[in-house]
Amino acid sequence: MIDESPLESVKSDIAIEFASGSQAKIIYDSIILEFSTAPDYRSSMTIDLEENRILINIDAEDSTSFRASVNSAIKWIKLALEINNLTN
């Protein structure tokens, strides 16, 4: 059994492309608060809007906190898309 992870940190930039800039803006506006209020004990996330893409930057201390951050980001985006699709 390995006592310590060989990873010092895990960093990633994720780009999610939408059909249009207006759809990306709606989703961005829907989830920006989640990103700014998410607990950041072992990881941090930033989100930016660039034309029709949402750019997510994740910096985590370990693979477990990285996976949790990715899962949270995907969950928030998926939920925002589902709600947007229901209202259109």
XYZ file of N, CA and C in Angstrom:
264
model
N 0.838 -1.182 0.000
C 0.000 0.000 0.000
C 0.883 1.246 0.000
N 0.528 2.199 -0.824
C 1.291 3.439 -0.923
C 0.770 4.420 0.122
N 1.670 4.934 0.941
C 1.266 5.857 2.001
C 0.996 7.259 1.483
N 1.777 7.702 0.524
C 1.612 9.058 0.017
C 1.500 9.027 -1.494
N 0.722 9.945 -2.014
C 0.568 10.057 -3.455
C 1.820 10.696 -4.050
N 2.297 10.205 -5.189
C 3.454 10.824 -5.828
C 3.106 12.167 -6.483
N 1.829 12.473 -6.570
C 1.407 13.725 -7.187
C 1.571 14.887 -6.225
N 2.173 15.957 -6.702
C 2.258 17.164 -5.894
C 0.996 17.995 -6.053
N 0.451 17.981 -7.258
C -0.798 18.690 -7.524
C -1.323 18.240 -8.883
N -2.577 18.561 -9.128
C -3.204 18.240 -10.406
C -3.833 19.527 -10.929
N -3.486 19.889 -12.141
C -4.014 21.099 -12.755
C -4.596 20.756 -14.113
N -5.673 21.458 -14.455
C -6.284 21.200 -15.759
C -7.048 22.418 -16.234
N -7.050 22.600 -17.533
C -7.888 23.596 -18.186
C -8.889 22.836 -19.040
N -10.155 23.136 -18.846
C -11.226 22.451 -19.562
C -12.008 23.488 -20.350
N -12.250 23.219 -21.622
C -13.048 24.102 -22.474
C -14.303 23.350 -22.895
N -15.451 23.971 -22.668
C -16.727 23.384 -23.069
C -17.337 24.309 -24.110
N -17.551 23.785 -25.297
C -18.060 24.585 -26.413
C -19.565 24.394 -26.544
N -20.267 25.511 -26.741
C -21.719 25.504 -26.889
C -22.097 25.882 -28.316
N -23.345 25.659 -28.652
C -23.830 25.928 -30.006
C -23.732 27.410 -30.364
N -23.881 28.274 -29.361
C -23.836 29.713 -29.622
C -23.269 30.450 -28.412
N -22.859 31.672 -28.654
C -22.367 32.515 -27.577
C -23.449 32.846 -26.572
N -24.685 32.995 -27.054
C -25.783 33.325 -26.133
C -26.085 32.150 -25.203
N -26.011 30.929 -25.709
C -26.230 29.766 -24.842
C -25.101 29.646 -23.812
N -23.884 29.867 -24.243
C -22.748 29.819 -23.316
C -22.905 30.861 -22.216
N -23.366 32.054 -22.585
C -23.562 33.133 -21.604
C -24.646 32.771 -20.592
N -25.740 32.178 -21.056
C -26.823 31.767 -20.154
C -26.307 30.743 -19.148
N -25.577 29.753 -19.624
C -25.043 28.712 -18.736
C -24.011 29.319 -17.794
N -23.135 30.154 -18.310
C -22.116 30.822 -17.489
C -22.776 31.618 -16.364
N -23.766 32.430 -16.708
C -24.453 33.233 -15.698
C -25.172 32.365 -14.665
N -25.597 31.182 -15.084
C -26.316 30.278 -14.190
C -25.399 29.606 -13.175
N -24.136 29.413 -13.524
C -23.253 28.638 -12.644
C -22.126 29.441 -12.003
N -21.952 30.693 -12.370
C -20.829 31.484 -11.847
C -20.845 31.547 -10.319
N -22.007 31.656 -9.721
C -22.093 31.718 -8.262
C -21.619 30.418 -7.621
N -21.916 29.285 -8.242
C -21.462 27.998 -7.711
C -19.940 27.945 -7.649
N -19.299 28.443 -8.694
C -17.839 28.432 -8.726
C -17.239 29.375 -7.688
N -17.873 30.517 -7.483
C -17.309 31.488 -6.549
C -17.563 31.135 -5.088
N -18.536 30.265 -4.816
C -18.834 29.908 -3.429
C -18.480 28.466 -3.083
N -17.893 27.729 -4.014
C -17.526 26.332 -3.747
C -16.425 26.279 -2.698
N -16.514 25.318 -1.781
C -15.443 25.187 -0.781
C -14.108 24.931 -1.470
N -13.058 25.503 -0.956
C -11.755 25.373 -1.612
C -10.675 24.905 -0.637
N -10.969 23.835 0.076
C -10.015 23.320 1.045
C -8.769 22.763 0.366
N -8.957 21.954 -0.668
C -7.820 21.320 -1.328
C -7.777 21.578 -2.828
N -8.704 22.382 -3.332
C -8.690 22.696 -4.760
C -9.321 24.066 -4.993
N -9.002 24.614 -6.143
C -9.629 25.883 -6.535
C -10.056 25.774 -7.990
N -11.157 26.462 -8.308
C -11.682 26.451 -9.671
C -11.975 27.886 -10.090
N -11.657 28.190 -11.327
C -12.061 29.463 -11.909
C -12.834 29.163 -13.182
N -13.667 30.109 -13.565
C -14.481 29.943 -14.766
C -14.458 31.255 -15.545
N -14.339 31.137 -16.853
C -14.344 32.301 -17.739
C -15.221 31.999 -18.944
N -15.709 33.060 -19.543
C -16.524 32.955 -20.752
C -15.741 33.552 -21.905
N -15.628 32.792 -22.990
C -14.906 33.255 -24.178
C -15.722 32.879 -25.409
N -16.428 33.834 -25.957
C -17.304 33.638 -27.113
C -18.325 32.539 -26.819
N -18.221 31.391 -27.492
C -19.206 30.328 -27.265
C -18.626 29.189 -26.412
N -17.606 29.514 -25.620
C -16.973 28.501 -24.770
C -16.913 28.950 -23.318
N -17.070 27.989 -22.435
C -16.823 28.193 -21.013
C -15.497 27.528 -20.702
N -14.601 28.287 -20.100
C -13.270 27.789 -19.765
C -13.182 27.598 -18.256
N -12.823 26.400 -17.850
C -12.720 26.064 -16.439
C -11.271 25.709 -16.137
N -10.726 26.322 -15.090
C -9.375 26.022 -14.636
C -9.480 25.391 -13.256
N -8.878 24.226 -13.103
C -8.899 23.520 -11.820
C -7.464 23.310 -11.362
N -7.208 23.640 -10.107
C -5.903 23.436 -9.483
C -6.160 22.720 -8.161
N -5.753 21.464 -8.079
C -6.059 20.647 -6.904
C -4.785 20.102 -6.272
N -4.862 19.862 -4.979
C -3.718 19.318 -4.252
C -3.489 17.848 -4.544
N -4.551 17.114 -4.888
C -4.429 15.676 -5.113
C -5.499 15.212 -6.089
N -5.396 13.971 -6.513
C -6.313 13.452 -7.528
C -7.747 13.342 -7.012
N -7.918 13.080 -5.726
C -9.267 12.972 -5.168
C -9.987 14.310 -5.210
N -9.325 15.378 -4.791
C -9.969 16.693 -4.824
C -10.144 17.179 -6.262
N -9.227 16.786 -7.162
C -9.392 17.132 -8.570
C -10.651 16.480 -9.141
N -10.813 15.185 -8.875
C -11.992 14.467 -9.365
C -13.272 15.077 -8.805
N -13.269 15.446 -7.545
C -14.447 16.065 -6.939
C -14.770 17.403 -7.617
N -13.749 18.175 -7.931
C -13.963 19.458 -8.607
C -14.524 19.271 -10.011
N -13.963 18.316 -10.760
C -14.465 18.029 -12.103
C -15.921 17.580 -12.034
N -16.227 16.678 -11.111
C -17.600 16.196 -10.962
C -18.560 17.327 -10.627
N -18.150 18.225 -9.744
C -19.003 19.367 -9.391
C -19.253 20.252 -10.602
N -18.207 20.588 -11.334
C -18.346 21.456 -12.506
C -19.279 20.827 -13.539
N -19.104 19.549 -13.804
C -19.964 18.862 -14.774
C -21.410 18.843 -14.298
N -21.606 18.583 -13.019
C -22.958 18.540 -12.456
C -23.649 19.898 -12.601
N -22.946 20.978 -12.279
C -23.547 22.317 -12.379
C -23.892 22.662 -13.823
N -22.995 22.365 -14.746
C -23.243 22.671 -16.153
C -24.386 21.825 -16.694
N -24.394 20.551 -16.373
C -25.466 19.656 -16.842
C -26.824 20.121 -16.322
N -26.894 20.473 -15.058
C -28.155 20.944 -14.475
C -28.606 22.240 -15.140
N -27.699 23.174 -15.349
C -28.050 24.435 -16.002
C -28.560 24.182 -17.427
N -27.913 23.266 -18.150
C -28.371 22.931 -19.504
C -29.760 22.297 -19.491
N -29.989 21.397 -18.556
C -31.312 20.744 -18.472
C -32.407 21.759 -18.159
N -32.141 22.680 -17.239
C -33.135 23.705 -16.912
C -33.343 24.629 -18.109
N -32.273 25.008 -18.782
C -32.389 25.872 -19.959
C -33.202 25.187 -21.056
N -32.988 23.893 -21.248
C -33.727 23.156 -22.277
C -35.212 23.036 -21.922
N -35.522 22.947 -20.639
C -36.925 22.868 -20.209
C -37.662 24.191 -20.439
N -36.950 25.292 -20.327
C -37.601 26.600 -20.442
C -37.644 27.124 -21.872
N -37.008 26.430 -22.782
C -37.000 26.875 -24.192
C -37.846 25.989 -25.060
